[in-house]
PDB file of C-alpha atoms in Angstrom:
ATOM      1  CA  MET A   1      23.508  98.116 -23.668  1.00  0.00           C
ATOM      2  CA  THR A   2      22.219  94.681 -22.119  1.00  0.00           C
ATOM      3  CA  GLU A   3      22.091  93.442 -18.687  1.00  0.00           C
ATOM      4  CA  GLU A   4      25.178  91.536 -19.383  1.00  0.00           C
ATOM      5  CA  GLN A   5      27.184  94.196 -20.400  1.00  0.00           C
ATOM      6  CA  ALA A   6      26.043  96.846 -17.933  1.00  0.00           C
ATOM      7  CA  LEU A   7      27.141  93.698 -15.268  1.00  0.00           C
ATOM      8  CA  LYS A   8      30.407  93.474 -17.131  1.00  0.00           C
ATOM      9  CA  THR A   9      30.956  97.524 -16.879  1.00  0.00           C
ATOM     10  CA  ILE A  10      29.814  98.159 -13.570  1.00  0.00           C
ATOM     11  CA  LEU A  11      32.178  95.236 -12.193  1.00  0.00           C
ATOM     12  CA  THR A  12      35.117  96.661 -14.608  1.00  0.00           C
ATOM     13  CA  ALA A  13      34.877 100.147 -13.299  1.00  0.00           C
ATOM     14  CA  VAL A  14      34.504  98.832  -9.535  1.00  0.00           C
ATOM     15  CA  GLU A  15      37.052  96.996  -9.409  1.00  0.00           C
ATOM     16  CA  ARG A  16      39.379 100.131 -10.147  1.00  0.00           C
ATOM     17  CA  ASN A  17      38.849 101.232  -6.616  1.00  0.00           C
ATOM     18  CA  PHE A  18      40.772  98.498  -5.335  1.00  0.00           C
ATOM     19  CA  PRO A  19      43.270  98.596  -3.662  1.00  0.00           C
ATOM     20  CA  LYS A  20      40.763 100.396  -1.033  1.00  0.00           C
ATOM     21  CA  ASP A  21      41.480 101.188   2.438  1.00  0.00           C
ATOM     22  CA  CYS A  22      39.458 101.907   5.610  1.00  0.00           C
ATOM     23  CA  THR A  23      39.510 105.697   6.538  1.00  0.00           C
ATOM     24  CA  SER A  24      38.995 104.231  10.481  1.00  0.00           C
ATOM     25  CA  CYS A  25      40.672 101.061  10.956  1.00  0.00           C
ATOM     26  CA  LYS A  26      43.166 100.969   7.831  1.00  0.00           C
ATOM     27  CA  HIS A  27      42.605  97.824   6.722  1.00  0.00           C
ATOM     28  CA  ARG A  28      43.445  97.383   3.125  1.00  0.00           C
ATOM     29  CA  PHE A  29      41.272  95.600   1.071  1.00  0.00           C
ATOM     30  CA  TYR A  30      43.305  93.982  -1.762  1.00  0.00           C
ATOM     31  CA  THR A  31      40.649  93.527  -4.250  1.00  0.00           C
ATOM     32  CA  TYR A  32      36.951  93.699  -4.812  1.00  0.00           C
ATOM     33  CA  LYS A  33      36.328  90.161  -3.760  1.00  0.00           C
ATOM     34  CA  GLU A  34      37.976  90.501  -0.130  1.00  0.00           C
ATOM     35  CA  TYR A  35      36.059  94.090  -0.162  1.00  0.00           C
ATOM     36  CA  LEU A  36      32.911  91.828  -0.471  1.00  0.00           C
ATOM     37  CA  GLN A  37      34.124  89.542   1.994  1.00  0.00           C
ATOM     38  CA  LYS A  38      34.750  91.754   4.622  1.00  0.00           C
ATOM     39  CA  THR A  39      31.983  94.234   4.562  1.00  0.00           C
ATOM     40  CA  TYR A  40      28.295  94.079   4.699  1.00  0.00           C
ATOM     41  CA  PRO A  41      26.157  96.527   1.775  1.00  0.00           C
ATOM     42  CA  LEU A  42      24.369  99.613   3.511  1.00  0.00           C
ATOM     43  CA  GLY A  43      21.229 100.281   1.889  1.00  0.00           C
ATOM     44  CA  ALA A  44      21.101 100.330  -2.157  1.00  0.00           C
ATOM     45  CA  PRO A  45      23.406 101.782  -4.423  1.00  0.00           C
ATOM     46  CA  VAL A  46      22.319 104.901  -5.912  1.00  0.00           C
ATOM     47  CA  SER A  47      22.978 106.419  -9.580  1.00  0.00           C
ATOM     48  CA  ASN A  48      23.106 110.582  -8.642  1.00  0.00           C
ATOM     49  CA  ASP A  49      22.482 111.549 -12.659  1.00  0.00           C
ATOM     50  CA  ALA A  50      18.913 109.049 -12.351  1.00  0.00           C
ATOM     51  CA  VAL A  51      17.795 110.903  -8.961  1.00  0.00           C
ATOM     52  CA  ILE A  52      17.849 114.511 -10.601  1.00  0.00           C
ATOM     53  CA  ASN A  53      16.410 113.196 -14.059  1.00  0.00           C
ATOM     54  CA  ASP A  54      19.672 113.368 -15.813  1.00  0.00           C
ATOM     55  CA  TRP A  55      20.148 111.085 -18.448  1.00  0.00           C
ATOM     56  CA  HIS A  56      23.118 112.533 -20.291  1.00  0.00           C
ATOM     57  CA  PRO A  57      25.193 114.637 -17.787  1.00  0.00           C
ATOM     58  CA  GLN A  58      27.622 116.570 -18.937  1.00  0.00           C
ATOM     59  CA  ARG A  59      29.252 116.213 -15.646  1.00  0.00           C
ATOM     60  CA  PRO A  60      28.224 112.856 -14.645  1.00  0.00           C
ATOM     61  CA  LEU A  61      27.828 112.443 -11.010  1.00  0.00           C
ATOM     62  CA  GLY A  62      28.687 108.823 -11.022  1.00  0.00           C
ATOM     63  CA  PHE A  63      26.939 105.737  -9.066  1.00  0.00           C
ATOM     64  CA  LEU A  64      27.770 105.088  -5.007  1.00  0.00           C
ATOM     65  CA  ALA A  65      27.392 102.040  -3.140  1.00  0.00           C
ATOM     66  CA  TYR A  66      27.547 102.441   0.881  1.00  0.00           C
ATOM     67  CA  TRP A  67      29.237  99.340   2.916  1.00  0.00           C
ATOM     68  CA  LYS A  68      29.887  98.489   6.370  1.00  0.00           C
ATOM     69  CA  CYS A  69      33.421  97.311   7.109  1.00  0.00           C
ATOM     70  CA  LYS A  70      33.344  93.762   9.271  1.00  0.00           C
ATOM     71  CA  PHE A  71      36.590  95.014  11.538  1.00  0.00           C
ATOM     72  CA  CYS A  72      35.315  98.502  12.761  1.00  0.00           C
ATOM     73  CA  SER A  73      31.702  99.146  11.172  1.00  0.00           C
ATOM     74  CA  ASN A  74      32.879 102.380   9.571  1.00  0.00           C
ATOM     75  CA  THR A  75      30.932 103.143   6.267  1.00  0.00           C
ATOM     76  CA  LEU A  76      32.711 102.953   3.290  1.00  0.00           C
ATOM     77  CA  THR A  77      31.893 103.603  -0.248  1.00  0.00           C
ATOM     78  CA  THR A  78      32.642 102.350  -4.040  1.00  0.00           C
ATOM     79  CA  ASN A  79      31.702 104.406  -7.019  1.00  0.00           C
ATOM     80  CA  ILE A  80      31.950 104.040 -10.316  1.00  0.00           C
ATOM     81  CA  ASN A  81      32.825 107.740 -11.218  1.00  0.00           C
ATOM     82  CA  SER A  82      35.940 106.604 -13.595  1.00  0.00           C
ATOM     83  CA  LEU A  83      33.406 105.640 -16.654  1.00  0.00           C
ATOM     84  CA  GLU A  84      34.160 107.742 -20.119  1.00  0.00           C
ATOM     85  CA  LYS A  85      31.151 110.038 -21.216  1.00  0.00           C
ATOM     86  CA  ASP A  86      29.295 107.967 -23.850  1.00  0.00           C
ATOM     87  CA  THR A  87      29.718 104.967 -21.106  1.00  0.00           C
ATOM     88  CA  VAL A  88      27.870 106.857 -18.561  1.00  0.00           C
ATOM     89  CA  TRP A  89      25.120 107.496 -20.709  1.00  0.00           C
ATOM     90  CA  GLN A  90      24.721 103.857 -22.481  1.00  0.00           C
ATOM     91  CA  LEU A  91      24.618 102.924 -18.891  1.00  0.00           C
ATOM     92  CA  LEU A  92      22.031 105.539 -17.686  1.00  0.00           C
ATOM     93  CA  SER A  93      19.783 104.711 -20.907  1.00  0.00           C
ATOM     94  CA  TRP A  94      19.961 100.899 -19.910  1.00  0.00           C
ATOM     95  CA  LEU A  95      19.194 102.070 -16.424  1.00  0.00           C
ATOM     96  CA  LYS A  96      16.171 104.593 -17.467  1.00  0.00           C
ATOM     97  CA  GLU A  97      14.684 101.742 -19.602  1.00  0.00           C
ATOM     98  CA  GLU A  98      15.159  98.985 -16.789  1.00  0.00           C
ATOM     99  CA  MET A  99      13.385 101.144 -14.509  1.00  0.00           C
ATOM    100  CA  LYS A 100      10.565 102.014 -16.837  1.00  0.00           C
ATOM    101  CA  SER A 101       9.874  98.117 -17.753  1.00  0.00           C
ATOM    102  CA  LYS A 102       9.794  96.917 -14.148  1.00  0.00           C
ATOM    103  CA  GLY A 103       8.389 100.106 -12.681  1.00  0.00           C
ATOM    104  CA  VAL A 104      10.813 100.540  -9.878  1.00  0.00           C
ATOM    105  CA  SER A 105      13.649 102.991  -8.719  1.00  0.00           C
ATOM    106  CA  ASN A 106      17.175 103.409 -10.161  1.00  0.00           C
ATOM    107  CA  SER A 107      18.130 101.687  -6.965  1.00  0.00           C
ATOM    108  CA  ALA A 108      16.328  98.542  -6.732  1.00  0.00           C
ATOM    109  CA  ILE A 109      17.748  98.124 -10.117  1.00  0.00           C
ATOM    110  CA  LEU A 110      21.352  98.660  -8.904  1.00  0.00           C
ATOM    111  CA  ASN A 111      20.858  96.494  -5.794  1.00  0.00           C
ATOM    112  CA  ASP A 112      19.969  93.583  -8.081  1.00  0.00           C
ATOM    113  CA  ILE A 113      22.968  93.904 -10.149  1.00  0.00           C
ATOM    114  CA  ARG A 114      24.966  94.473  -7.139  1.00  0.00           C
ATOM    115  CA  VAL A 115      23.775  90.997  -5.613  1.00  0.00           C
ATOM    116  CA  LYS A 116      24.402  89.353  -9.224  1.00  0.00           C
ATOM    117  CA  ILE A 117      27.792  90.598  -9.003  1.00  0.00           C
ATOM    118  CA  ARG A 118      28.485  89.749  -5.908  1.00  0.00           C
ATOM    119  CA  LYS A 119      27.480  86.035  -6.808  1.00  0.00           C
ATOM    120  CA  GLN A 120      29.615  85.984  -9.602  1.00  0.00           C
ATOM    121  CA  VAL A 121      32.871  87.805  -7.886  1.00  0.00           C
ATOM    122  CA  LEU A 122      32.545  84.833  -4.923  1.00  0.00           C
ATOM    123  CA  GLY A 123      31.271  82.123  -6.587  1.00  0.00           C
ATOM    124  CA  GLU A 124      28.127  81.749  -4.690  1.00  0.00           C
TER     125      GLU A 124
END
């Protein structure tokens, strides 16, 4: 898997989370683009499987990112738990190679991906 393929796979999976409601103020985010415009990222995204060094999970734990609602400051999440196991394995394999080649954590790689996706979605 290339970085471009990883970006596309992650973006497609994240977009499946929408529409999404804030559990506190009940604001409905109809699209991922609106979500990016009306939330702030909190910390770095994480692959829970990578954290426990499970690169071929039989029951993937998924990827998780935290956000802060601009309307009420509630903490929100986006996840990509809807992927087929083979796709998760491909993403994890790509992530592991990126971590190894760059000498950084899975969160650092995923944060870079989040920044790139944000720029793409918002046209920045």
